[in-house]
mmCIF file of C-alpha atoms in Angstrom:
data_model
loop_
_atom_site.group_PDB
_atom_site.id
_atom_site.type_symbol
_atom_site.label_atom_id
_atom_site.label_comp_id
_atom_site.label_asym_id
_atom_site.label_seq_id
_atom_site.Cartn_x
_atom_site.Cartn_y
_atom_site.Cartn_z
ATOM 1 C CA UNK A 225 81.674 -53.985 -45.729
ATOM 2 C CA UNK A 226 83.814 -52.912 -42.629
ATOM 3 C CA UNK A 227 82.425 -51.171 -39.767
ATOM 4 C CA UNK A 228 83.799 -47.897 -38.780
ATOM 5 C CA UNK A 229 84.071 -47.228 -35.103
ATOM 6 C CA UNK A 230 82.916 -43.857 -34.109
ATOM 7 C CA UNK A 231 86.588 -42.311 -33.532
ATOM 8 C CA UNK A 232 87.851 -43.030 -37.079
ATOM 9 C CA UNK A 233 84.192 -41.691 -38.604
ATOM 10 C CA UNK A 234 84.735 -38.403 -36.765
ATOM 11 C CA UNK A 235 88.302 -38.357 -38.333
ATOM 12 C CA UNK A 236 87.100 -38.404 -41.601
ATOM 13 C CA UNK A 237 84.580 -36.023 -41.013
ATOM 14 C CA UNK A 238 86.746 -33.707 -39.666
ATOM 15 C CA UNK A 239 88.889 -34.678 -43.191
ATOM 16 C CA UNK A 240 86.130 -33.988 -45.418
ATOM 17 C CA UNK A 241 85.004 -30.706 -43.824
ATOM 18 C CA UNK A 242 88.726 -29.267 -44.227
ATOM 19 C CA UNK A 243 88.018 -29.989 -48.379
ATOM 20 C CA UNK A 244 84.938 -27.725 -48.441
ATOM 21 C CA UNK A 245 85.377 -24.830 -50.142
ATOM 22 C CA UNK A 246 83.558 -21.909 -47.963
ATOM 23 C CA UNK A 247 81.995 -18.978 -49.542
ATOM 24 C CA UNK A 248 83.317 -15.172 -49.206
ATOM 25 C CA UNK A 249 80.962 -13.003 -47.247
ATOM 26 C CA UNK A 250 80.687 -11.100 -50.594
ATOM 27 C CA UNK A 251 79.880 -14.139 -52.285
ATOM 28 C CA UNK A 252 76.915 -14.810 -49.776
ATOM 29 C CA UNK A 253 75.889 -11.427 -49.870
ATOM 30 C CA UNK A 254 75.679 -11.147 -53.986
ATOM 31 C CA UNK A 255 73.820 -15.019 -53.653
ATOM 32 C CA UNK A 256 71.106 -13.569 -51.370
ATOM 33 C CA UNK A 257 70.843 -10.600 -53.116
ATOM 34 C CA UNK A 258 70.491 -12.498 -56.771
ATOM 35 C CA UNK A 259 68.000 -14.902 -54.668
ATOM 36 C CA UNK A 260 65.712 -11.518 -53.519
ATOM 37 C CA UNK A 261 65.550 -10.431 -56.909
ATOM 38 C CA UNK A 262 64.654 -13.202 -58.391
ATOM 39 C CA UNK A 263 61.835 -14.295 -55.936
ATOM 40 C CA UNK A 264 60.226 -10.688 -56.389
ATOM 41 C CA UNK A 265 60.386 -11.044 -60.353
ATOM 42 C CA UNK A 266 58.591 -14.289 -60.570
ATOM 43 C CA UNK A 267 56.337 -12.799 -57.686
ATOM 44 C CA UNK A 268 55.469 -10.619 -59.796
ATOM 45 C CA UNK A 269 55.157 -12.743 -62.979
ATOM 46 C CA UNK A 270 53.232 -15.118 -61.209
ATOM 47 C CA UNK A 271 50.966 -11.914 -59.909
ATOM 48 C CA UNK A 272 50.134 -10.924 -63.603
ATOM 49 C CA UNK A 273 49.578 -14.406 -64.995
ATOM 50 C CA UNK A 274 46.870 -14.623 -61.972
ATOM 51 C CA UNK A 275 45.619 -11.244 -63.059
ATOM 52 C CA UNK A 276 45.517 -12.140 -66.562
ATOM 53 C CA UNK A 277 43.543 -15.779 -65.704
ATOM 54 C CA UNK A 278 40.781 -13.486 -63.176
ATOM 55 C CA UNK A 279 39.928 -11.407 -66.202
ATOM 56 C CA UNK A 280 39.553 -13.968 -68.369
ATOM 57 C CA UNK A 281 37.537 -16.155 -66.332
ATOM 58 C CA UNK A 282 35.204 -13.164 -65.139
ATOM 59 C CA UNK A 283 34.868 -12.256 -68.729
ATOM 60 C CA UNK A 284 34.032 -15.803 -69.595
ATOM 61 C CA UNK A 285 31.712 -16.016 -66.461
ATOM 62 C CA UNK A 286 29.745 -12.804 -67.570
ATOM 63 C CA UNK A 287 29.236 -13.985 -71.304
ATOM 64 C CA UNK A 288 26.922 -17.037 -69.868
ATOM 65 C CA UNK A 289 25.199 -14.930 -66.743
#
């Protein structure tokens, strides 16, 4: 394989960067927003499966006490 000297590397950097497609602000802004909502519903998911696990194990825990 050839080596690529650190001039031509930068070149195709610079090449490959100009092909990204870059997201609106809008874009970014409904992503986050679809991201916070998310995160809080399987918060809270998460929060009631807990919930539901603690009263089963301190209902299990007071049959043998």
């Amino acid at each position: 394989m050839a080596k690529t000297s650190p001039l031509e590397f930068m070149r195709q950097v610079q090449a490959e960067t100009k092909k990204v497609v870059w997201p609106t602000r809008k874009e970014t802004i409904m992503t986050a927003v679809m991201v916070f909502i998310m995160a809080t519903l399987l918060g809270l998911f998460f929060f009631g499966v807990d919930r539901l696990f603690g009263a089963i194990v301190n209902f299990l825990l007071s049959l043998a006490g």
